[in-house]
PDB file of C-alpha atoms and ligand atoms in Angstrom:
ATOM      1  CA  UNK A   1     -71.020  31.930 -43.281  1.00 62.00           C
ATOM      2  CA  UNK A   2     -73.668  34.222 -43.431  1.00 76.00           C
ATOM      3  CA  UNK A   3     -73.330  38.050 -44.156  1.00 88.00           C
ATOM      4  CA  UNK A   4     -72.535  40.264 -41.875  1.00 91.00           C
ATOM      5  CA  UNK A   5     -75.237  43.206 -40.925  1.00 95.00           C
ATOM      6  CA  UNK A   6     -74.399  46.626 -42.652  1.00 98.00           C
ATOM      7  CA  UNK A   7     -74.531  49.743 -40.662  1.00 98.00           C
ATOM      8  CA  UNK A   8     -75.498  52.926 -42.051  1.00 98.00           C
ATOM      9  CA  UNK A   9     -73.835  55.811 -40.582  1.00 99.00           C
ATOM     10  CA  UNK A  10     -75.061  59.119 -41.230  1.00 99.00           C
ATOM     11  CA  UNK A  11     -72.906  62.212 -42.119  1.00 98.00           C
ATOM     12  CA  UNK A  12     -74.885  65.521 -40.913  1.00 98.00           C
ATOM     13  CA  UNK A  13     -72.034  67.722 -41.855  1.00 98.00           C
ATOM     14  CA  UNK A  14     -73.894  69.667 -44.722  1.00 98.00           C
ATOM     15  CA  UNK A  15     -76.908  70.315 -41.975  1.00 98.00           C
ATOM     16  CA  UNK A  16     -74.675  72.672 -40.420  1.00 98.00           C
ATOM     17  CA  UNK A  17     -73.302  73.556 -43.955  1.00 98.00           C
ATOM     18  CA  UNK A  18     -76.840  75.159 -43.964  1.00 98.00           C
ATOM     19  CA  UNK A  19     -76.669  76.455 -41.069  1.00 98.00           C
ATOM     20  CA  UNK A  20     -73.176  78.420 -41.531  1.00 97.00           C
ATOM     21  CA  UNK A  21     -74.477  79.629 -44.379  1.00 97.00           C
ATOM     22  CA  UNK A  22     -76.647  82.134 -42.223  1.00 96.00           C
ATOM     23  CA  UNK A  23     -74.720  81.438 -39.120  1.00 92.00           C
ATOM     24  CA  UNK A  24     -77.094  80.995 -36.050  1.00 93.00           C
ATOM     25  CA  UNK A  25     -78.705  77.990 -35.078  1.00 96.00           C
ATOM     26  CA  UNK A  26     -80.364  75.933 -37.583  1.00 97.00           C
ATOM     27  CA  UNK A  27     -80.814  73.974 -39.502  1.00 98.00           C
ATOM     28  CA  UNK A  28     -79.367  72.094 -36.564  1.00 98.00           C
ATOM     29  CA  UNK A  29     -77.462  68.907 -37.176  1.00 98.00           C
ATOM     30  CA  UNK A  30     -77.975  67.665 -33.223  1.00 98.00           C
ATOM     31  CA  UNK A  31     -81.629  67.598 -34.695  1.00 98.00           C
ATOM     32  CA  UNK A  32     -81.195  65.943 -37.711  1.00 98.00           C
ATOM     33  CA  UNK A  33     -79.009  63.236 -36.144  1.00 98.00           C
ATOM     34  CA  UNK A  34     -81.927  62.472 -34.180  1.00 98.00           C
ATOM     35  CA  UNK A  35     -84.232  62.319 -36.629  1.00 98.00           C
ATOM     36  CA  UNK A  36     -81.701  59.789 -37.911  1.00 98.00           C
ATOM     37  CA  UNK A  37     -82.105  57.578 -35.374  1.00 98.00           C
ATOM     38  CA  UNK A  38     -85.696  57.589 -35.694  1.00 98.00           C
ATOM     39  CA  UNK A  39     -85.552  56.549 -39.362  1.00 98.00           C
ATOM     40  CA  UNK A  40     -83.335  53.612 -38.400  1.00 98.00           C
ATOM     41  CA  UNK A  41     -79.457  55.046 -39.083  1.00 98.00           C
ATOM     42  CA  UNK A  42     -76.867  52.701 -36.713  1.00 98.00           C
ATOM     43  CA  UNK A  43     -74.399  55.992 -36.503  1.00 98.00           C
ATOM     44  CA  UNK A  44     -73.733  59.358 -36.698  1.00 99.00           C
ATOM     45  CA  UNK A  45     -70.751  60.600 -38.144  1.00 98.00           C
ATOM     46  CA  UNK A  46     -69.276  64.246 -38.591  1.00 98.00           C
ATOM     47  CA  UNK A  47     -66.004  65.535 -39.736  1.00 98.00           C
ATOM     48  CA  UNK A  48     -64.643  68.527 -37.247  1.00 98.00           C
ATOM     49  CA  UNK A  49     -62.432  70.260 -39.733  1.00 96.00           C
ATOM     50  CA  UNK A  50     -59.373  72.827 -38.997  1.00 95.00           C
ATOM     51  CA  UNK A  51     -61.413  75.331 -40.566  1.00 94.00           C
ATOM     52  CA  UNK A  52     -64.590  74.728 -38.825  1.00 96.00           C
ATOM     53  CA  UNK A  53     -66.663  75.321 -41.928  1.00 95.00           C
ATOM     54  CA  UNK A  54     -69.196  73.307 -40.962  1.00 97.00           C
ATOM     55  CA  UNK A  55     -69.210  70.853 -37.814  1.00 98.00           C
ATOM     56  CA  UNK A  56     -68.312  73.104 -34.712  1.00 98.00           C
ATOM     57  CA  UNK A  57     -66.796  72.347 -31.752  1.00 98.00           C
ATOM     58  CA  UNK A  58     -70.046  72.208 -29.107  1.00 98.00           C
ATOM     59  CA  UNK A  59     -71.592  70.720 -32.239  1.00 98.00           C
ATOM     60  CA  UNK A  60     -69.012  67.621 -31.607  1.00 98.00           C
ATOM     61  CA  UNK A  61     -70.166  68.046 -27.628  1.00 98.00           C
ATOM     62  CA  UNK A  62     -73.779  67.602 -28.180  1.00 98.00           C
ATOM     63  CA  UNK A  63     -73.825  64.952 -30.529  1.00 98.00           C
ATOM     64  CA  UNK A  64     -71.599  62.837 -28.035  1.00 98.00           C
ATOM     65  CA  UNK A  65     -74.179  63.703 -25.411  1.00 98.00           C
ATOM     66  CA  UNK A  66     -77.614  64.315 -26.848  1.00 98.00           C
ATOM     67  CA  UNK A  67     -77.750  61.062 -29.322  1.00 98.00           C
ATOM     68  CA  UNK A  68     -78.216  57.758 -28.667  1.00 98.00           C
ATOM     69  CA  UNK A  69     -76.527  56.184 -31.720  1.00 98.00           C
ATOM     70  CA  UNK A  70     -72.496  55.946 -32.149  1.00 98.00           C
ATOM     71  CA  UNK A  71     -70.764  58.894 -33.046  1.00 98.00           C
ATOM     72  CA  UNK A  72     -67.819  58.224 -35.464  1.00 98.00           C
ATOM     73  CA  UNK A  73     -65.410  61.372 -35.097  1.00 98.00           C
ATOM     74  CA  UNK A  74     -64.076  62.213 -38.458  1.00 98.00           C
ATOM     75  CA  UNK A  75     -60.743  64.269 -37.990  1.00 98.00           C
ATOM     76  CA  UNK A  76     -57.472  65.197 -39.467  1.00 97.00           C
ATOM     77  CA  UNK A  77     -54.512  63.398 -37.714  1.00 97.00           C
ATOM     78  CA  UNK A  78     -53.365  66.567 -35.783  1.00 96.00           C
ATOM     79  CA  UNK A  79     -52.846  66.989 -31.943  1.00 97.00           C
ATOM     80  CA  UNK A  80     -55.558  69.120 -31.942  1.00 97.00           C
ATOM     81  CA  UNK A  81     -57.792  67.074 -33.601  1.00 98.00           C
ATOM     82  CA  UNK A  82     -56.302  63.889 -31.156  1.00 98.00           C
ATOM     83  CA  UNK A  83     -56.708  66.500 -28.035  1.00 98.00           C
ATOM     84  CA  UNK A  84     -60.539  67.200 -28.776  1.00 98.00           C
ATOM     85  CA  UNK A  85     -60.851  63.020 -29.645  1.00 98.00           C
ATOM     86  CA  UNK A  86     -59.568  61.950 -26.306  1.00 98.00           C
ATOM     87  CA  UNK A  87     -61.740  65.005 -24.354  1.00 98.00           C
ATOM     88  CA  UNK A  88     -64.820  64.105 -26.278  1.00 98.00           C
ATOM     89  CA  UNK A  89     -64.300  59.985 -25.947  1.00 98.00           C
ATOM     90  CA  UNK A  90     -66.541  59.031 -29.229  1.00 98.00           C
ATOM     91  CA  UNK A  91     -67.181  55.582 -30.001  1.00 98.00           C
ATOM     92  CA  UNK A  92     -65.037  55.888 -33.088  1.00 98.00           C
ATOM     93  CA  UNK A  93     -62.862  58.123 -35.150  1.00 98.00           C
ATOM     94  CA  UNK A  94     -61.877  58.173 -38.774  1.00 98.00           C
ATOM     95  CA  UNK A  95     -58.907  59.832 -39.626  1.00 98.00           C
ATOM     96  CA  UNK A  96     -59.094  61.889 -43.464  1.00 97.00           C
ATOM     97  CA  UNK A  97     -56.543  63.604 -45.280  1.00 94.00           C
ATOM     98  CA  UNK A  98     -57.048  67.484 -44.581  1.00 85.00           C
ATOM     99  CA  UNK A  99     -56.683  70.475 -47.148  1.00 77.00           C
ATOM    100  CA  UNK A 100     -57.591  73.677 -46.550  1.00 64.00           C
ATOM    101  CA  UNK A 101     -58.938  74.695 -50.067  1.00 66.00           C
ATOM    102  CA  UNK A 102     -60.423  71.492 -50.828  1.00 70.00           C
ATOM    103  CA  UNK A 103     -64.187  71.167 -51.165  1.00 70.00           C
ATOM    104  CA  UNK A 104     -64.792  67.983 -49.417  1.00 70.00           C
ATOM    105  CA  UNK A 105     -62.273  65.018 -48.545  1.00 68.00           C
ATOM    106  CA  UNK A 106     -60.709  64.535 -52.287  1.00 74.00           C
ATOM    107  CA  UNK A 107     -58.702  61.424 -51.822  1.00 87.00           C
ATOM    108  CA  UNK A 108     -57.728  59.301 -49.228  1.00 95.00           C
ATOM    109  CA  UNK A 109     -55.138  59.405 -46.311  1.00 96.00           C
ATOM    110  CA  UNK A 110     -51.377  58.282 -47.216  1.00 96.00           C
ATOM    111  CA  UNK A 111     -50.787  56.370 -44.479  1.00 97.00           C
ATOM    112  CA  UNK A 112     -47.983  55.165 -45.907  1.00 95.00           C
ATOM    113  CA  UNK A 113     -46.236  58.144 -46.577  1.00 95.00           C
ATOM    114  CA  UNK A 114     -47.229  58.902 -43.197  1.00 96.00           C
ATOM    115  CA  UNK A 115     -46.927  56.304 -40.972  1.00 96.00           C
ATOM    116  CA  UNK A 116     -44.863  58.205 -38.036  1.00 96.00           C
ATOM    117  CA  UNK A 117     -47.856  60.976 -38.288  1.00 96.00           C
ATOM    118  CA  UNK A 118     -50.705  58.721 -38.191  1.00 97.00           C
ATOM    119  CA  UNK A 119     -49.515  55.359 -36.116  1.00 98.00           C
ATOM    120  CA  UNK A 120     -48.628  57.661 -32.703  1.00 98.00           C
ATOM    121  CA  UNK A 121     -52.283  59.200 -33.301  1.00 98.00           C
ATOM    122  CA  UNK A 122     -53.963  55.960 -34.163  1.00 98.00           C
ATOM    123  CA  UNK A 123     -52.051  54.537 -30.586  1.00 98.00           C
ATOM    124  CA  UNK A 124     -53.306  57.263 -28.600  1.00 98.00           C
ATOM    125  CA  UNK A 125     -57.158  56.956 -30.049  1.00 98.00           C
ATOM    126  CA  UNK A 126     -57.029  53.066 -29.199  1.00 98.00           C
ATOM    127  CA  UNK A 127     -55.377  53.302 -26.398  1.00 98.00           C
ATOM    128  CA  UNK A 128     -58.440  55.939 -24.888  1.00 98.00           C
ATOM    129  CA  UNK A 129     -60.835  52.815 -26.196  1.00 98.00           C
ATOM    130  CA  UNK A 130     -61.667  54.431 -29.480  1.00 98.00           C
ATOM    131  CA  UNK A 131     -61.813  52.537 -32.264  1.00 98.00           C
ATOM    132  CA  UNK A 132     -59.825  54.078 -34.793  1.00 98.00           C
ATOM    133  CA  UNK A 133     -60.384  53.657 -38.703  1.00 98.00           C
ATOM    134  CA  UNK A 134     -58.600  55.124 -41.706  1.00 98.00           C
ATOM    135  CA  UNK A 135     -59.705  56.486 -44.770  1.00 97.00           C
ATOM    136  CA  UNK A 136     -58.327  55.247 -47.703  1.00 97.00           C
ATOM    137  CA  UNK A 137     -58.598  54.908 -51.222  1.00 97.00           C
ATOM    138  CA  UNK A 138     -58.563  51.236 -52.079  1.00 98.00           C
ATOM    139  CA  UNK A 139     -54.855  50.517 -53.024  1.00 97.00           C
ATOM    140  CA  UNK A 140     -53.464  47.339 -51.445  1.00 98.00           C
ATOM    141  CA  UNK A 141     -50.155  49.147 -50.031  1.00 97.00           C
ATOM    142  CA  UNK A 142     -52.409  51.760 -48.418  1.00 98.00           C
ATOM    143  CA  UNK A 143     -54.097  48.391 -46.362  1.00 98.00           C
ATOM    144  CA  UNK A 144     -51.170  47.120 -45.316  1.00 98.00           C
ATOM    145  CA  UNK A 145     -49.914  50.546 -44.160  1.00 98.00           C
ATOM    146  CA  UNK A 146     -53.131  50.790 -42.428  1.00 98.00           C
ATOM    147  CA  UNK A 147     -53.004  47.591 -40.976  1.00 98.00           C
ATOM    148  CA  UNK A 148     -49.227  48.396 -39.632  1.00 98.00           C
ATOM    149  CA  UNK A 149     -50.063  51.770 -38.075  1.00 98.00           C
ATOM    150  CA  UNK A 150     -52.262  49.567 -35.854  1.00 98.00           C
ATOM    151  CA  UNK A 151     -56.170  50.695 -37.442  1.00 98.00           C
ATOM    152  CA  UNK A 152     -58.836  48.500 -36.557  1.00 98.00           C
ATOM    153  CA  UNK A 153     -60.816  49.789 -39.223  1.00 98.00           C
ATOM    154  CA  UNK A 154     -60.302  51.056 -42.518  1.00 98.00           C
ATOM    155  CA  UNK A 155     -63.016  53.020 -44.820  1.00 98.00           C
ATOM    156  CA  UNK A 156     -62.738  52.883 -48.275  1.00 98.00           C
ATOM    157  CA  UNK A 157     -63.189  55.458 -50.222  1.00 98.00           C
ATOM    158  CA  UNK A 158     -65.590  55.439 -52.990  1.00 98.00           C
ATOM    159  CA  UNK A 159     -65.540  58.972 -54.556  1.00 97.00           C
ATOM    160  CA  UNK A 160     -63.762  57.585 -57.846  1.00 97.00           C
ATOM    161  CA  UNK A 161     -66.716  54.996 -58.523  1.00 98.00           C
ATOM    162  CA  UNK A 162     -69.362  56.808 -57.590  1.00 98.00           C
ATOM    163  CA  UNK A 163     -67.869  59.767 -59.639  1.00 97.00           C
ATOM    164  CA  UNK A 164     -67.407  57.849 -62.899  1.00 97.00           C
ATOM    165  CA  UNK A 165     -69.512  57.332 -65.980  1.00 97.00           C
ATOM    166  CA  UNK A 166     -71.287  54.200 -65.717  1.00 95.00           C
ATOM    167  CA  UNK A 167     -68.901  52.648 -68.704  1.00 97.00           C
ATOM    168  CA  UNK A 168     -65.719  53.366 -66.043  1.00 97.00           C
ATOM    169  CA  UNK A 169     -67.801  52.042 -62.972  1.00 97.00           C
ATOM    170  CA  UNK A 170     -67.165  48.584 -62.919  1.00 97.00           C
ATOM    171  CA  UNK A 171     -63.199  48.573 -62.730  1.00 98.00           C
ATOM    172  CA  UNK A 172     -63.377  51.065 -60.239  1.00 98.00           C
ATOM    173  CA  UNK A 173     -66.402  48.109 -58.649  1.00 98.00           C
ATOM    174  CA  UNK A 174     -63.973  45.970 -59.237  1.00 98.00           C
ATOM    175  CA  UNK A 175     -61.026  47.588 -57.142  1.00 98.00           C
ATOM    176  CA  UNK A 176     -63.254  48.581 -54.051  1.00 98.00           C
ATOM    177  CA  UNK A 177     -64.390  44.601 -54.249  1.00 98.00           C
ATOM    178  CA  UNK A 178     -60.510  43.150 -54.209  1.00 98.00           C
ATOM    179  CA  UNK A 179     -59.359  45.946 -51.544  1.00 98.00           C
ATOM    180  CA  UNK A 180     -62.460  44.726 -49.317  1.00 98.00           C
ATOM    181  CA  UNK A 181     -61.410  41.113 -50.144  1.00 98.00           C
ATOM    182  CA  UNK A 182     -57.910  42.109 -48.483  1.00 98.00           C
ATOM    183  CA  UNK A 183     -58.858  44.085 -45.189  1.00 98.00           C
ATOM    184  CA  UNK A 184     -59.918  40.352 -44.434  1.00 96.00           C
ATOM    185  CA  UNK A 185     -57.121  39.076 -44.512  1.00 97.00           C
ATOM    186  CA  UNK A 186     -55.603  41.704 -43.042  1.00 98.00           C
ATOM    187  CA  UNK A 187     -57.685  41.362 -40.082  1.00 98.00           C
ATOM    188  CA  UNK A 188     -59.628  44.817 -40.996  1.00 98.00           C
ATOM    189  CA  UNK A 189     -62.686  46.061 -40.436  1.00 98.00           C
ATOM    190  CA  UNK A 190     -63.825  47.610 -43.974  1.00 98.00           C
ATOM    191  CA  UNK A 191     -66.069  50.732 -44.240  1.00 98.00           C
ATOM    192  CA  UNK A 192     -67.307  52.062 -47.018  1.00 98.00           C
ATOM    193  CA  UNK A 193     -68.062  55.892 -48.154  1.00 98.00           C
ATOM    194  CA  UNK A 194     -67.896  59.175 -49.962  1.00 98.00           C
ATOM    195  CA  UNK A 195     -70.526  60.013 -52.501  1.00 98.00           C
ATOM    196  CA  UNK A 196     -73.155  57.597 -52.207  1.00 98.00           C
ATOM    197  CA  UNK A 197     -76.205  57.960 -54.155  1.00 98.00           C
ATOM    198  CA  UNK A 198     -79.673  55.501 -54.336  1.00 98.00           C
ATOM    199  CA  UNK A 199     -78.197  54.594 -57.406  1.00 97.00           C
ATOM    200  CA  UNK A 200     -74.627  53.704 -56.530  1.00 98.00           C
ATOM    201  CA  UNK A 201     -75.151  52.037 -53.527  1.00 98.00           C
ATOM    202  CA  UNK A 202     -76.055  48.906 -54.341  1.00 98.00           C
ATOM    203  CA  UNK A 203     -73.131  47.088 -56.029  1.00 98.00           C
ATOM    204  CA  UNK A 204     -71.163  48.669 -52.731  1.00 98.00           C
ATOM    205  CA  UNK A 205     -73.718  47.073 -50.227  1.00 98.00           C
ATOM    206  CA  UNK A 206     -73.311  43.655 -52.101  1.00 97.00           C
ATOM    207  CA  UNK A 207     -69.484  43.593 -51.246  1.00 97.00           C
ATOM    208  CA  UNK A 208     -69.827  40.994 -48.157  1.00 96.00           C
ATOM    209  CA  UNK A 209     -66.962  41.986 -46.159  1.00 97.00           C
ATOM    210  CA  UNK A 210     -68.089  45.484 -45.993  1.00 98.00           C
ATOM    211  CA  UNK A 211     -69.936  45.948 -42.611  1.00 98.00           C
ATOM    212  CA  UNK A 212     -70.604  49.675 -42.761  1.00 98.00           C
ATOM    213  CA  UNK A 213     -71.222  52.515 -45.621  1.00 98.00           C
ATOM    214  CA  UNK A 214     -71.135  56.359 -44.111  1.00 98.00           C
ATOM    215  CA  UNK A 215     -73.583  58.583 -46.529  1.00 98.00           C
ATOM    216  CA  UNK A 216     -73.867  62.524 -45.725  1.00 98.00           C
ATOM    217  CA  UNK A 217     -74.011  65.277 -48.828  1.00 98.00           C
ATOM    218  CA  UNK A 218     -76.874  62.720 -51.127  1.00 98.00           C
ATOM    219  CA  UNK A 219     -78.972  62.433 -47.860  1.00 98.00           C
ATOM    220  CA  UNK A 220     -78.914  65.653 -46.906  1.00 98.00           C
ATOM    221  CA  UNK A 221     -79.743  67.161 -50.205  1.00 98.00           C
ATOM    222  CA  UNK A 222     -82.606  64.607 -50.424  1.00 98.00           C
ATOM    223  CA  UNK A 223     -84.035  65.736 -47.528  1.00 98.00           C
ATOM    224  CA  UNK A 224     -85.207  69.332 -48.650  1.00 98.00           C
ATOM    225  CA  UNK A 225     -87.050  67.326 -51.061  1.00 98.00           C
ATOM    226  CA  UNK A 226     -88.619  64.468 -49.230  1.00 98.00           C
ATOM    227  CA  UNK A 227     -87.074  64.747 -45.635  1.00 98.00           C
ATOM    228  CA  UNK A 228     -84.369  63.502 -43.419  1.00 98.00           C
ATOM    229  CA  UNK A 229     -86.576  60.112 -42.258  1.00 98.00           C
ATOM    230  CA  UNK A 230     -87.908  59.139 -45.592  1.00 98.00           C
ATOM    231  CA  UNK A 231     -85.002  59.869 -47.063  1.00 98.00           C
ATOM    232  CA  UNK A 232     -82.440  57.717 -45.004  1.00 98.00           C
ATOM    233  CA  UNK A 233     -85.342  54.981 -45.350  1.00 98.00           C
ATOM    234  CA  UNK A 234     -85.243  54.865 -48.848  1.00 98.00           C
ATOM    235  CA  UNK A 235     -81.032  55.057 -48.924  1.00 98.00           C
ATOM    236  CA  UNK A 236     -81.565  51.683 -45.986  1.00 98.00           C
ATOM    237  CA  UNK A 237     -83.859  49.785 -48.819  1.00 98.00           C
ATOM    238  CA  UNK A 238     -81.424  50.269 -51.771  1.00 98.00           C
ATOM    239  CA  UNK A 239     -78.763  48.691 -49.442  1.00 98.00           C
ATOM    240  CA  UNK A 240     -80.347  46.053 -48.316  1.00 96.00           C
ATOM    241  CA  UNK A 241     -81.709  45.437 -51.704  1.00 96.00           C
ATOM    242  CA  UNK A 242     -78.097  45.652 -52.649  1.00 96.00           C
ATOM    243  CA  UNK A 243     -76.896  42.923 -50.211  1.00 95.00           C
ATOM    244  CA  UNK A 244     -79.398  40.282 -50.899  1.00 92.00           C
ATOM    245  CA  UNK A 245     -77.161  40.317 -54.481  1.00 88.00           C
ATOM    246  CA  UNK A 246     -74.202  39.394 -52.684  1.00 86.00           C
ATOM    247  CA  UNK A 247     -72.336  36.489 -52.749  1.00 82.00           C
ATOM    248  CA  UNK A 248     -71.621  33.871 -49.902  1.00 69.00           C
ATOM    249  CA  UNK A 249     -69.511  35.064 -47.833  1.00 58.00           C
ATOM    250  CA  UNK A 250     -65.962  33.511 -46.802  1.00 55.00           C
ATOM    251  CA  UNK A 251     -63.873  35.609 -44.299  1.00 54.00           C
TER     252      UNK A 251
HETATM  253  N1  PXP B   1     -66.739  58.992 -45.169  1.00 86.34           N
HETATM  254  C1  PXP B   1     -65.733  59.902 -45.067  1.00 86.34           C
HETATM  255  C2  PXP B   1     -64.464  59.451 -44.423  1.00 86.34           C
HETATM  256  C3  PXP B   1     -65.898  61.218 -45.539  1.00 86.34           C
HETATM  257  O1  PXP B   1     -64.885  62.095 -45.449  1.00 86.34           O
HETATM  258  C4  PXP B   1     -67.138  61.598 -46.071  1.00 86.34           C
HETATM  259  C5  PXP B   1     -67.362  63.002 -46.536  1.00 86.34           C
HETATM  260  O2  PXP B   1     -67.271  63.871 -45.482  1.00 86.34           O
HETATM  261  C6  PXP B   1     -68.159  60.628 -46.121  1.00 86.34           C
HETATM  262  C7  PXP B   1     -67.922  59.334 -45.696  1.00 86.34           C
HETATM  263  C8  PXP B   1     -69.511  60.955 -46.656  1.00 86.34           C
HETATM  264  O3  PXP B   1     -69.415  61.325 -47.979  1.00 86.34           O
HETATM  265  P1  PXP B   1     -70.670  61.988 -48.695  1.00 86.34           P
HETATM  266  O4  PXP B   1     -70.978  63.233 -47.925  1.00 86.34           O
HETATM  267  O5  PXP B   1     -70.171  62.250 -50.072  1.00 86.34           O
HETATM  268  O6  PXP B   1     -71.784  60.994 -48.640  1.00 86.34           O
END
């Protein structure tokens, strides 16, 4: 069977990191999700957090409205957060563990210490027509829980290996690769993301089940250097150089 086609979704959350930093209105992520587009990104994706440190709410509104690419809703499984994701209708949402006084998302969701939070949420989003994925690190309980609350999706999170020294990398390789190899046969869609790099990316885009990685805080730093487009262009080339290693896929 041949590979599947992997997305790259774009994370613009540290655009309006920038932004905050000065408050008023730019850099503007709106903007740099289309310029995004342009340089060939299949999604958007931004994480509207309790705190609102960076994505806003009309932020959320005009990214649904203004951009022509998939926006993939990144939220903590709250009503609130549920009650803006069925007013807003985005094509997808992720749901992320949530701490106040963390820096960015440090681990993934328990879903299954949390199943009676997360399933009723997960109903509600699918129910609207969302598709609903879960972030999670790669532990095969965590799947199945993911699978059972009724996801569609699940993204695996790949802060650990892109974190470690290159002698630790390919266990942690090695995990992400067997976790991918069960979402199939749970019937799960597998994601990929968190802390993404040109250099780390590659060994991730050869995992053939994988059908989507979601990069944000390397890209964005990038682009003060060399820009949003060339930037996103050069992330799209290390992944597809990445997935012509692959191997032959079997679902
Ligand atoms: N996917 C999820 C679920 C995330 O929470 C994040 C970080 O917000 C990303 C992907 C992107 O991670 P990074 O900004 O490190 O590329």
């Amino acid at each position: 069977m041949s590979l599947p086609y992997l997305r790259l979704g774009i994370n613009v959350d540290h655009v309006a990191t920038v932004r905050n930093a000065r408050g008023g209105a730019y850099p503007c992520p709106v903007r740099a999700a289309q310029l995004a587009k342009e340089a060939g990104a299949d999604g958007i994706t931004a994480h509207l957090r309790e705190d609102r440190r960076h994505i806003r709410d009309a932020d959320i509104r005009r990214l649904r409205e203004e951009v022509a690419l998939p926006l993939n809703f990144e939220m903590a499984a709250t009503a609130e957060m549920r009650d803006i994701a069925l007013a807003t209708l985005p094509h997808a949402a992720c749901l992320v563990p949530e701490k106040r006084e963390e820096l960015t998302t440090e681990g993934g969701l328990d879903v299954r210490g949390h199943h009676n939070t997360v399933a009723p949420v997960v109903r509600a989003l699918a129910d609207a027509g969302i598709r609903v994925s879960l972030f999670v690190e790669a532990d095969p309980d965590q799947l199945r829980a993911a699978a059972d609350a009724g996801a569609a999706v699940v993204e695996l999170h790949s802060g650990s290996y892109c974190d470690a020294p290159e002698h630790e990398r390919p266990a942690l390789l090695k995990r992400l690769q067997d976790a991918a190899a069960l979402t199939a046969k749970l019937g799960l869609e597998c994601h990929i993301g968190h802390g993404l790099t040109y250099d780390t990316v590659g060994p991730i885009a050869a995992i053939p089940q994988v059908v989507e990685l979601n990069i944000g805080h390397f890209l964005i730093g990038e682009a003060i250097f060399v820009g949003l487009g060339p930037a996103i262009q050069r992330m799209r080339a290390a992944m597809d150089a990445g997935r012509l290693m692959a191997p032959t896929y079997r679902a």
